[in-house]
Amino acid sequence: MLKKIDSARNYLEKHYRQFRCPTCHKEFVLNGYSLICEENHQFDLSKKGTLYFLSHSIQTEYNKKMLLHRGKMIQSGMYQPLLDKIIEAMNLTGNTLDVGCGEGSFLSELTRLGLAGGKTGFDISKDGIYLASSQPIDAFWCVADLTNLPFNDHSMDTILNIFSPSHYQEFRRVLKQDGTVIKVIPEEGYLKELRAAFYSDDREKQSYSNEKVLAKFSKEMSVISDERVTYKFEIPEVNQLDLLEMSPLEWGVSETVKQKLQKAPLREITIDVRMLIGNVSWRLH
């Protein structure tokens, strides 16, 4: 079995032209286990087969513990109906970029459902990317800045933007002319049982509005599909404690509330999301 660094190098041999230097925006060449640009900026593969494209370290609260729980919930089938809809909308053999991929579970699950082609995931969380490097799929993982993507112009067929921030100027730059952005955002009922349990005495924290996010997407992209996906998910007993620590909702919760829920965890959860698909065709006319 190949070491992670050798598997990543093999991937780069086929796909290194998708990348560009985030420092000077020049082309890369692959030299050994490094990407080197015309200005001699060099980025070396780690032992885990990942690349670190940031110029400085960035602190993030998305730590290894939370991402492990998130991955277990994704693998439990919690998002299966949503993933089925996403895979139907994708170019299965094109180049896919997973924005804010975390530990890589969404890209891994989509691969299981038939996603082929080039697959790249990036996140600002080093912990997330190190975890993603253990996903059992042929993909490439890197730490990068959403506002300065290390990918060439018009290099991606699909951008996945699932529960993560967006930067539409960069999205438009890296998308092929017929490429699409698939963005998934929470609706007002998303994880409502968990919000109610965490913040039973705070109505404001129990509510959620995605109006600003929707308006921004409609302004920046040509919307070709807008679908609300809502269903109840019966949580497997083995995953009921994972749910409590899989999202930022947990960050402001008191230890008393957490302990109470650990003794009597939720058995069912509402998935209520909006799946938006957009392209840049309006800029071509």
PDB file of C-alpha atoms in Angstrom:
ATOM      1  CA  MET A   1       0.000   0.000   0.000  1.00  0.00           C
ATOM      2  CA  LEU A   2       1.303   3.420  -0.982  1.00  0.00           C
ATOM      3  CA  LYS A   3       2.268   5.921   1.695  1.00  0.00           C
ATOM      4  CA  LYS A   4      -0.006   8.982   1.812  1.00  0.00           C
ATOM      5  CA  ILE A   5       2.744  11.249   0.511  1.00  0.00           C
ATOM      6  CA  ASP A   6       3.344   8.991  -2.508  1.00  0.00           C
ATOM      7  CA  SER A   7      -0.369   8.697  -3.244  1.00  0.00           C
ATOM      8  CA  ALA A   8      -0.660  12.492  -3.102  1.00  0.00           C
ATOM      9  CA  ARG A   9       2.300  12.907  -5.422  1.00  0.00           C
ATOM     10  CA  ASN A  10       0.680  10.542  -7.923  1.00  0.00           C
ATOM     11  CA  TYR A  11      -2.454  12.676  -7.770  1.00  0.00           C
ATOM     12  CA  LEU A  12      -0.437  15.839  -8.380  1.00  0.00           C
ATOM     13  CA  GLU A  13       1.272  14.274 -11.399  1.00  0.00           C
ATOM     14  CA  LYS A  14      -2.140  14.143 -13.071  1.00  0.00           C
ATOM     15  CA  HIS A  15      -3.653  17.320 -11.676  1.00  0.00           C
ATOM     16  CA  TYR A  16      -0.919  19.829 -10.733  1.00  0.00           C
ATOM     17  CA  ARG A  17      -1.989  22.155 -13.560  1.00  0.00           C
ATOM     18  CA  GLN A  18      -5.177  22.835 -11.604  1.00  0.00           C
ATOM     19  CA  PHE A  19      -3.098  24.705  -9.025  1.00  0.00           C
ATOM     20  CA  ARG A  20      -1.489  28.131  -9.065  1.00  0.00           C
ATOM     21  CA  CYS A  21       0.785  29.879  -6.589  1.00  0.00           C
ATOM     22  CA  PRO A  22      -1.242  31.768  -3.941  1.00  0.00           C
ATOM     23  CA  THR A  23       1.658  34.187  -3.449  1.00  0.00           C
ATOM     24  CA  CYS A  24       2.291  35.413  -7.007  1.00  0.00           C
ATOM     25  CA  HIS A  25      -0.466  33.589  -8.954  1.00  0.00           C
ATOM     26  CA  LYS A  26       2.055  32.045 -11.349  1.00  0.00           C
ATOM     27  CA  GLU A  27       1.979  28.486 -12.708  1.00  0.00           C
ATOM     28  CA  PHE A  28       3.396  25.556 -10.735  1.00  0.00           C
ATOM     29  CA  VAL A  29       5.637  22.714 -11.802  1.00  0.00           C
ATOM     30  CA  LEU A  30       5.878  19.483  -9.827  1.00  0.00           C
ATOM     31  CA  ASN A  31       9.422  18.832  -8.625  1.00  0.00           C
ATOM     32  CA  GLY A  32       9.773  15.723  -6.495  1.00  0.00           C
ATOM     33  CA  TYR A  33       7.358  16.184  -3.601  1.00  0.00           C
ATOM     34  CA  SER A  34       6.993  19.945  -4.063  1.00  0.00           C
ATOM     35  CA  LEU A  35       5.038  22.422  -6.147  1.00  0.00           C
ATOM     36  CA  ILE A  36       7.344  25.238  -7.268  1.00  0.00           C
ATOM     37  CA  CYS A  37       6.251  28.318  -9.230  1.00  0.00           C
ATOM     38  CA  GLU A  38       8.143  30.532 -11.684  1.00  0.00           C
ATOM     39  CA  GLU A  39       9.046  32.888  -8.818  1.00  0.00           C
ATOM     40  CA  ASN A  40      10.471  29.953  -6.811  1.00  0.00           C
ATOM     41  CA  HIS A  41       7.740  29.918  -4.173  1.00  0.00           C
ATOM     42  CA  GLN A  42       7.781  26.336  -2.924  1.00  0.00           C
ATOM     43  CA  PHE A  43       5.081  24.253  -1.222  1.00  0.00           C
ATOM     44  CA  ASP A  44       6.078  20.806   0.056  1.00  0.00           C
ATOM     45  CA  LEU A  45       3.870  17.788   0.586  1.00  0.00           C
ATOM     46  CA  SER A  46       3.552  16.789   4.235  1.00  0.00           C
ATOM     47  CA  LYS A  47       4.006  13.175   5.349  1.00  0.00           C
ATOM     48  CA  LYS A  48       0.216  12.919   5.301  1.00  0.00           C
ATOM     49  CA  GLY A  49       0.176  13.939   1.626  1.00  0.00           C
ATOM     50  CA  THR A  50      -1.333  17.385   2.229  1.00  0.00           C
ATOM     51  CA  LEU A  51      -0.248  20.858   1.169  1.00  0.00           C
ATOM     52  CA  TYR A  52      -0.256  23.972   3.349  1.00  0.00           C
ATOM     53  CA  PHE A  53      -0.899  27.065   1.218  1.00  0.00           C
ATOM     54  CA  LEU A  54      -1.317  29.672   3.986  1.00  0.00           C
ATOM     55  CA  SER A  55       1.352  32.294   4.543  1.00  0.00           C
ATOM     56  CA  HIS A  56       0.691  32.295   8.285  1.00  0.00           C
ATOM     57  CA  SER A  57      -1.027  30.130  10.860  1.00  0.00           C
ATOM     58  CA  ILE A  58      -4.724  30.799  11.509  1.00  0.00           C
ATOM     59  CA  GLN A  59      -6.547  29.806  14.687  1.00  0.00           C
ATOM     60  CA  THR A  60      -9.903  28.091  14.233  1.00  0.00           C
ATOM     61  CA  GLU A  61     -12.380  26.602  16.704  1.00  0.00           C
ATOM     62  CA  TYR A  62     -13.074  23.721  14.309  1.00  0.00           C
ATOM     63  CA  ASN A  63     -10.863  21.295  16.206  1.00  0.00           C
ATOM     64  CA  LYS A  64     -10.138  17.608  15.777  1.00  0.00           C
ATOM     65  CA  LYS A  65     -12.666  16.483  18.390  1.00  0.00           C
ATOM     66  CA  MET A  66     -15.586  18.343  16.801  1.00  0.00           C
ATOM     67  CA  LEU A  67     -14.638  17.228  13.294  1.00  0.00           C
ATOM     68  CA  LEU A  68     -14.422  13.570  14.355  1.00  0.00           C
ATOM     69  CA  HIS A  69     -17.969  13.737  15.721  1.00  0.00           C
ATOM     70  CA  ARG A  70     -19.120  15.540  12.561  1.00  0.00           C
ATOM     71  CA  GLY A  71     -17.622  12.831  10.388  1.00  0.00           C
ATOM     72  CA  LYS A  72     -19.359  10.076  12.349  1.00  0.00           C
ATOM     73  CA  MET A  73     -22.728  11.804  11.932  1.00  0.00           C
ATOM     74  CA  ILE A  74     -22.231  12.248   8.182  1.00  0.00           C
ATOM     75  CA  GLN A  75     -21.255   8.578   7.869  1.00  0.00           C
ATOM     76  CA  SER A  76     -24.309   7.540   9.907  1.00  0.00           C
ATOM     77  CA  GLY A  77     -26.601   8.464   7.012  1.00  0.00           C
ATOM     78  CA  MET A  78     -27.842  11.716   8.526  1.00  0.00           C
ATOM     79  CA  TYR A  79     -27.496  13.559   5.212  1.00  0.00           C
ATOM     80  CA  GLN A  80     -28.245  10.695   2.807  1.00  0.00           C
ATOM     81  CA  PRO A  81     -31.384  12.209   1.184  1.00  0.00           C
ATOM     82  CA  LEU A  82     -29.493  15.475   0.654  1.00  0.00           C
ATOM     83  CA  LEU A  83     -26.430  13.697  -0.762  1.00  0.00           C
ATOM     84  CA  ASP A  84     -28.656  11.789  -3.188  1.00  0.00           C
ATOM     85  CA  LYS A  85     -29.937  15.108  -4.554  1.00  0.00           C
ATOM     86  CA  ILE A  86     -26.433  16.593  -4.743  1.00  0.00           C
ATOM     87  CA  ILE A  87     -25.028  13.638  -6.689  1.00  0.00           C
ATOM     88  CA  GLU A  88     -27.881  13.899  -9.203  1.00  0.00           C
ATOM     89  CA  ALA A  89     -26.914  17.513  -9.886  1.00  0.00           C
ATOM     90  CA  MET A  90     -23.154  16.998 -10.256  1.00  0.00           C
ATOM     91  CA  ASN A  91     -20.809  16.450 -13.151  1.00  0.00           C
ATOM     92  CA  LEU A  92     -19.598  13.052 -11.956  1.00  0.00           C
ATOM     93  CA  THR A  93     -16.454  12.911 -14.083  1.00  0.00           C
ATOM     94  CA  GLY A  94     -15.320  16.547 -13.898  1.00  0.00           C
ATOM     95  CA  ASN A  95     -13.098  18.319 -11.386  1.00  0.00           C
ATOM     96  CA  THR A  96     -14.755  18.885  -8.015  1.00  0.00           C
ATOM     97  CA  LEU A  97     -13.636  21.368  -5.351  1.00  0.00           C
ATOM     98  CA  ASP A  98     -15.017  20.930  -1.829  1.00  0.00           C
ATOM     99  CA  VAL A  99     -14.864  24.326  -0.093  1.00  0.00           C
ATOM    100  CA  GLY A 100     -14.475  24.121   3.685  1.00  0.00           C
ATOM    101  CA  CYS A 101     -14.296  20.337   3.483  1.00  0.00           C
ATOM    102  CA  GLY A 102     -13.511  19.799   7.171  1.00  0.00           C
ATOM    103  CA  GLU A 103     -12.580  16.144   7.717  1.00  0.00           C
ATOM    104  CA  GLY A 104     -13.648  15.248   4.157  1.00  0.00           C
ATOM    105  CA  SER A 105     -16.696  13.107   4.930  1.00  0.00           C
ATOM    106  CA  PHE A 106     -19.056  14.761   2.449  1.00  0.00           C
ATOM    107  CA  LEU A 107     -16.609  14.259  -0.430  1.00  0.00           C
ATOM    108  CA  SER A 108     -16.024  10.673   0.698  1.00  0.00           C
ATOM    109  CA  GLU A 109     -19.760   9.909   0.822  1.00  0.00           C
ATOM    110  CA  LEU A 110     -20.321  11.454  -2.618  1.00  0.00           C
ATOM    111  CA  THR A 111     -17.503   9.297  -3.974  1.00  0.00           C
ATOM    112  CA  ARG A 112     -19.275   6.246  -2.577  1.00  0.00           C
ATOM    113  CA  LEU A 113     -22.369   7.360  -4.499  1.00  0.00           C
ATOM    114  CA  GLY A 114     -20.481   7.573  -7.808  1.00  0.00           C
ATOM    115  CA  LEU A 115     -18.478  10.805  -7.900  1.00  0.00           C
ATOM    116  CA  ALA A 116     -15.358  10.281 -10.013  1.00  0.00           C
ATOM    117  CA  GLY A 117     -12.976  12.712 -11.727  1.00  0.00           C
ATOM    118  CA  GLY A 118     -10.536  14.956  -9.905  1.00  0.00           C
ATOM    119  CA  LYS A 119     -11.497  15.652  -6.294  1.00  0.00           C
ATOM    120  CA  THR A 120      -9.879  18.356  -4.170  1.00  0.00           C
ATOM    121  CA  GLY A 121     -10.894  19.448  -0.692  1.00  0.00           C
ATOM    122  CA  PHE A 122      -9.565  22.392   1.255  1.00  0.00           C
ATOM    123  CA  ASP A 123     -10.180  23.932   4.632  1.00  0.00           C
ATOM    124  CA  ILE A 124      -8.618  26.532   6.877  1.00  0.00           C
ATOM    125  CA  SER A 125      -8.440  23.921   9.656  1.00  0.00           C
ATOM    126  CA  LYS A 126      -5.194  21.954   9.688  1.00  0.00           C
ATOM    127  CA  ASP A 127      -6.835  19.378  11.968  1.00  0.00           C
ATOM    128  CA  GLY A 128      -9.599  18.908   9.415  1.00  0.00           C
ATOM    129  CA  ILE A 129      -7.225  18.392   6.506  1.00  0.00           C
ATOM    130  CA  TYR A 130      -5.086  15.907   8.442  1.00  0.00           C
ATOM    131  CA  LEU A 131      -8.241  13.902   9.209  1.00  0.00           C
ATOM    132  CA  ALA A 132      -9.370  14.165   5.574  1.00  0.00           C
ATOM    133  CA  SER A 133      -6.099  12.639   4.414  1.00  0.00           C
ATOM    134  CA  SER A 134      -7.299   9.340   5.942  1.00  0.00           C
ATOM    135  CA  GLN A 135     -10.496   9.220   3.863  1.00  0.00           C
ATOM    136  CA  PRO A 136     -10.540   6.054   1.703  1.00  0.00           C
ATOM    137  CA  ILE A 137     -10.835   7.923  -1.604  1.00  0.00           C
ATOM    138  CA  ASP A 138      -8.554   9.207  -4.347  1.00  0.00           C
ATOM    139  CA  ALA A 139      -8.617  12.913  -3.540  1.00  0.00           C
ATOM    140  CA  PHE A 140      -6.244  15.736  -2.692  1.00  0.00           C
ATOM    141  CA  TRP A 141      -6.413  17.752   0.527  1.00  0.00           C
ATOM    142  CA  CYS A 142      -4.905  21.129   1.365  1.00  0.00           C
ATOM    143  CA  VAL A 143      -5.029  24.009   3.835  1.00  0.00           C
ATOM    144  CA  ALA A 144      -5.913  27.179   1.968  1.00  0.00           C
ATOM    145  CA  ASP A 145      -7.503  30.615   2.164  1.00  0.00           C
ATOM    146  CA  LEU A 146     -11.038  30.980   0.789  1.00  0.00           C
ATOM    147  CA  THR A 147     -10.247  34.514  -0.390  1.00  0.00           C
ATOM    148  CA  ASN A 148      -7.096  33.499  -2.303  1.00  0.00           C
ATOM    149  CA  LEU A 149      -7.649  30.032  -3.729  1.00  0.00           C
ATOM    150  CA  PRO A 150      -4.521  28.188  -4.938  1.00  0.00           C
ATOM    151  CA  PHE A 151      -6.337  26.944  -8.055  1.00  0.00           C
ATOM    152  CA  ASN A 152      -6.092  28.051 -11.650  1.00  0.00           C
ATOM    153  CA  ASP A 153      -8.703  30.037 -13.532  1.00  0.00           C
ATOM    154  CA  HIS A 154     -11.512  27.903 -14.974  1.00  0.00           C
ATOM    155  CA  SER A 155     -10.109  24.680 -13.505  1.00  0.00           C
ATOM    156  CA  MET A 156     -13.189  23.335 -11.685  1.00  0.00           C
ATOM    157  CA  ASP A 157     -16.445  21.852 -12.986  1.00  0.00           C
ATOM    158  CA  THR A 158     -18.219  21.809  -9.605  1.00  0.00           C
ATOM    159  CA  ILE A 159     -17.716  23.767  -6.401  1.00  0.00           C
ATOM    160  CA  LEU A 160     -19.308  22.173  -3.344  1.00  0.00           C
ATOM    161  CA  ASN A 161     -20.123  24.718  -0.640  1.00  0.00           C
ATOM    162  CA  ILE A 162     -21.835  22.731   2.115  1.00  0.00           C
ATOM    163  CA  PHE A 163     -22.432  24.615   5.386  1.00  0.00           C
ATOM    164  CA  SER A 164     -19.342  26.729   4.743  1.00  0.00           C
ATOM    165  CA  PRO A 165     -18.543  30.365   3.861  1.00  0.00           C
ATOM    166  CA  SER A 166     -18.399  31.601   0.268  1.00  0.00           C
ATOM    167  CA  HIS A 167     -16.227  33.944  -1.748  1.00  0.00           C
ATOM    168  CA  TYR A 168     -18.020  34.402  -5.052  1.00  0.00           C
ATOM    169  CA  GLN A 169     -15.306  36.387  -6.802  1.00  0.00           C
ATOM    170  CA  GLU A 170     -12.937  33.449  -6.344  1.00  0.00           C
ATOM    171  CA  PHE A 171     -15.671  30.943  -7.173  1.00  0.00           C
ATOM    172  CA  ARG A 172     -16.328  32.665 -10.504  1.00  0.00           C
ATOM    173  CA  ARG A 173     -12.610  32.746 -11.256  1.00  0.00           C
ATOM    174  CA  VAL A 174     -11.926  29.035 -10.716  1.00  0.00           C
ATOM    175  CA  LEU A 175     -15.161  27.733 -12.260  1.00  0.00           C
ATOM    176  CA  LYS A 176     -15.244  26.576 -15.846  1.00  0.00           C
ATOM    177  CA  GLN A 177     -17.702  28.506 -18.005  1.00  0.00           C
ATOM    178  CA  ASP A 178     -20.271  25.717 -17.766  1.00  0.00           C
ATOM    179  CA  GLY A 179     -19.410  24.876 -14.149  1.00  0.00           C
ATOM    180  CA  THR A 180     -21.762  25.069 -11.175  1.00  0.00           C
ATOM    181  CA  VAL A 181     -21.704  25.991  -7.502  1.00  0.00           C
ATOM    182  CA  ILE A 182     -23.775  23.720  -5.251  1.00  0.00           C
ATOM    183  CA  LYS A 183     -24.372  25.547  -1.979  1.00  0.00           C
ATOM    184  CA  VAL A 184     -26.178  24.026   1.010  1.00  0.00           C
ATOM    185  CA  ILE A 185     -27.365  26.295   3.807  1.00  0.00           C
ATOM    186  CA  PRO A 186     -29.483  25.667   6.902  1.00  0.00           C
ATOM    187  CA  GLU A 187     -33.197  26.484   6.938  1.00  0.00           C
ATOM    188  CA  GLU A 188     -35.075  27.590  10.038  1.00  0.00           C
ATOM    189  CA  GLY A 189     -35.862  24.020  11.145  1.00  0.00           C
ATOM    190  CA  TYR A 190     -32.307  22.667  10.818  1.00  0.00           C
ATOM    191  CA  LEU A 191     -31.320  20.756  13.994  1.00  0.00           C
ATOM    192  CA  LYS A 192     -34.206  22.472  15.796  1.00  0.00           C
ATOM    193  CA  GLU A 193     -34.417  19.776  18.476  1.00  0.00           C
ATOM    194  CA  LEU A 194     -30.743  20.255  19.316  1.00  0.00           C
ATOM    195  CA  ARG A 195     -31.053  24.050  19.408  1.00  0.00           C
ATOM    196  CA  ALA A 196     -34.077  23.759  21.687  1.00  0.00           C
ATOM    197  CA  ALA A 197     -32.259  21.367  24.021  1.00  0.00           C
ATOM    198  CA  PHE A 198     -29.093  23.485  24.125  1.00  0.00           C
ATOM    199  CA  TYR A 199     -30.811  26.864  24.496  1.00  0.00           C
ATOM    200  CA  SER A 200     -34.207  26.180  26.061  1.00  0.00           C
ATOM    201  CA  ASP A 201     -34.213  29.583  27.803  1.00  0.00           C
ATOM    202  CA  ASP A 202     -32.960  31.627  24.813  1.00  0.00           C
ATOM    203  CA  ARG A 203     -35.481  32.057  21.999  1.00  0.00           C
ATOM    204  CA  GLU A 204     -33.047  34.090  19.906  1.00  0.00           C
ATOM    205  CA  LYS A 205     -30.469  31.281  19.781  1.00  0.00           C
ATOM    206  CA  GLN A 206     -33.188  28.795  18.874  1.00  0.00           C
ATOM    207  CA  SER A 207     -34.082  30.749  15.734  1.00  0.00           C
ATOM    208  CA  TYR A 208     -32.151  31.011  12.471  1.00  0.00           C
ATOM    209  CA  SER A 209     -32.577  33.048   9.299  1.00  0.00           C
ATOM    210  CA  ASN A 210     -30.714  32.499   6.027  1.00  0.00           C
ATOM    211  CA  GLU A 211     -32.202  35.498   4.203  1.00  0.00           C
ATOM    212  CA  LYS A 212     -28.898  37.365   3.867  1.00  0.00           C
ATOM    213  CA  VAL A 213     -27.095  34.270   2.569  1.00  0.00           C
ATOM    214  CA  LEU A 214     -29.854  33.602   0.023  1.00  0.00           C
ATOM    215  CA  ALA A 215     -29.841  37.205  -1.156  1.00  0.00           C
ATOM    216  CA  LYS A 216     -26.058  37.161  -1.579  1.00  0.00           C
ATOM    217  CA  PHE A 217     -26.146  33.948  -3.632  1.00  0.00           C
ATOM    218  CA  SER A 218     -28.890  35.331  -5.893  1.00  0.00           C
ATOM    219  CA  LYS A 219     -26.912  38.528  -6.413  1.00  0.00           C
ATOM    220  CA  GLU A 220     -23.586  36.854  -7.171  1.00  0.00           C
ATOM    221  CA  MET A 221     -24.686  33.766  -9.142  1.00  0.00           C
ATOM    222  CA  SER A 222     -27.216  32.910 -11.807  1.00  0.00           C
ATOM    223  CA  VAL A 223     -29.591  30.623  -9.870  1.00  0.00           C
ATOM    224  CA  ILE A 224     -30.564  27.512 -11.831  1.00  0.00           C
ATOM    225  CA  SER A 225     -32.084  25.546  -8.942  1.00  0.00           C
ATOM    226  CA  ASP A 226     -33.395  26.366  -5.484  1.00  0.00           C
ATOM    227  CA  GLU A 227     -34.784  23.437  -3.487  1.00  0.00           C
ATOM    228  CA  ARG A 228     -35.689  22.995   0.153  1.00  0.00           C
ATOM    229  CA  VAL A 229     -34.889  19.557   1.564  1.00  0.00           C
ATOM    230  CA  THR A 230     -36.614  18.630   4.839  1.00  0.00           C
ATOM    231  CA  TYR A 231     -36.875  15.322   6.676  1.00  0.00           C
ATOM    232  CA  LYS A 232     -36.536  13.654  10.078  1.00  0.00           C
ATOM    233  CA  PHE A 233     -33.543  11.441  10.808  1.00  0.00           C
ATOM    234  CA  GLU A 234     -33.690   8.692  13.419  1.00  0.00           C
ATOM    235  CA  ILE A 235     -30.273   8.809  15.055  1.00  0.00           C
ATOM    236  CA  PRO A 236     -28.566   5.423  15.522  1.00  0.00           C
ATOM    237  CA  GLU A 237     -27.960   4.797  19.214  1.00  0.00           C
ATOM    238  CA  VAL A 238     -24.218   4.577  18.636  1.00  0.00           C
ATOM    239  CA  ASN A 239     -24.234   8.143  17.229  1.00  0.00           C
ATOM    240  CA  GLN A 240     -26.541   9.893  19.691  1.00  0.00           C
ATOM    241  CA  LEU A 241     -23.662  11.407  21.672  1.00  0.00           C
ATOM    242  CA  ASP A 242     -21.828  12.399  18.461  1.00  0.00           C
ATOM    243  CA  LEU A 243     -24.715  14.710  17.590  1.00  0.00           C
ATOM    244  CA  LEU A 244     -24.100  16.793  20.716  1.00  0.00           C
ATOM    245  CA  GLU A 245     -20.571  17.767  19.659  1.00  0.00           C
ATOM    246  CA  MET A 246     -20.678  17.860  15.854  1.00  0.00           C
ATOM    247  CA  SER A 247     -21.419  21.557  15.316  1.00  0.00           C
ATOM    248  CA  PRO A 248     -20.666  25.092  16.557  1.00  0.00           C
ATOM    249  CA  LEU A 249     -24.059  25.033  18.304  1.00  0.00           C
ATOM    250  CA  GLU A 250     -22.276  23.280  21.179  1.00  0.00           C
ATOM    251  CA  TRP A 251     -19.727  26.035  21.803  1.00  0.00           C
ATOM    252  CA  GLY A 252     -21.816  28.240  24.095  1.00  0.00           C
ATOM    253  CA  VAL A 253     -23.637  25.507  25.989  1.00  0.00           C
ATOM    254  CA  SER A 254     -23.261  25.094  29.755  1.00  0.00           C
ATOM    255  CA  GLU A 255     -21.760  21.906  31.180  1.00  0.00           C
ATOM    256  CA  THR A 256     -24.974  21.295  33.130  1.00  0.00           C
ATOM    257  CA  VAL A 257     -27.027  21.207  29.931  1.00  0.00           C
ATOM    258  CA  LYS A 258     -24.454  18.993  28.199  1.00  0.00           C
ATOM    259  CA  GLN A 259     -24.438  16.472  31.058  1.00  0.00           C
ATOM    260  CA  LYS A 260     -28.236  16.334  31.061  1.00  0.00           C
ATOM    261  CA  LEU A 261     -28.298  15.595  27.328  1.00  0.00           C
ATOM    262  CA  GLN A 262     -25.565  12.992  27.617  1.00  0.00           C
ATOM    263  CA  LYS A 263     -27.792  11.069  30.051  1.00  0.00           C
ATOM    264  CA  ALA A 264     -30.874  11.436  27.840  1.00  0.00           C
ATOM    265  CA  PRO A 265     -29.669  12.123  24.261  1.00  0.00           C
ATOM    266  CA  LEU A 266     -31.914  13.012  21.359  1.00  0.00           C
ATOM    267  CA  ARG A 267     -33.163  10.093  19.275  1.00  0.00           C
ATOM    268  CA  GLU A 268     -34.468  12.061  16.301  1.00  0.00           C
ATOM    269  CA  ILE A 269     -33.307  15.234  14.544  1.00  0.00           C
ATOM    270  CA  THR A 270     -34.722  17.485  11.830  1.00  0.00           C
ATOM    271  CA  ILE A 271     -32.705  18.142   8.687  1.00  0.00           C
ATOM    272  CA  ASP A 272     -34.043  21.273   6.999  1.00  0.00           C
ATOM    273  CA  VAL A 273     -31.745  22.802   4.393  1.00  0.00           C
ATOM    274  CA  ARG A 274     -31.759  24.785   1.167  1.00  0.00           C
ATOM    275  CA  MET A 275     -29.823  23.391  -1.795  1.00  0.00           C
ATOM    276  CA  LEU A 276     -28.889  26.148  -4.230  1.00  0.00           C
ATOM    277  CA  ILE A 277     -27.290  25.556  -7.620  1.00  0.00           C
ATOM    278  CA  GLY A 278     -25.837  28.433  -9.568  1.00  0.00           C
ATOM    279  CA  ASN A 279     -23.533  29.223 -12.452  1.00  0.00           C
ATOM    280  CA  VAL A 280     -21.941  32.280 -14.038  1.00  0.00           C
ATOM    281  CA  SER A 281     -23.758  32.160 -17.384  1.00  0.00           C
ATOM    282  CA  TRP A 282     -25.274  35.609 -16.821  1.00  0.00           C
ATOM    283  CA  ARG A 283     -21.800  37.119 -17.129  1.00  0.00           C
ATOM    284  CA  LEU A 284     -21.276  35.579 -20.547  1.00  0.00           C
ATOM    285  CA  HIS A 285     -24.056  37.501 -22.311  1.00  0.00           C
TER     286      HIS A 285
END
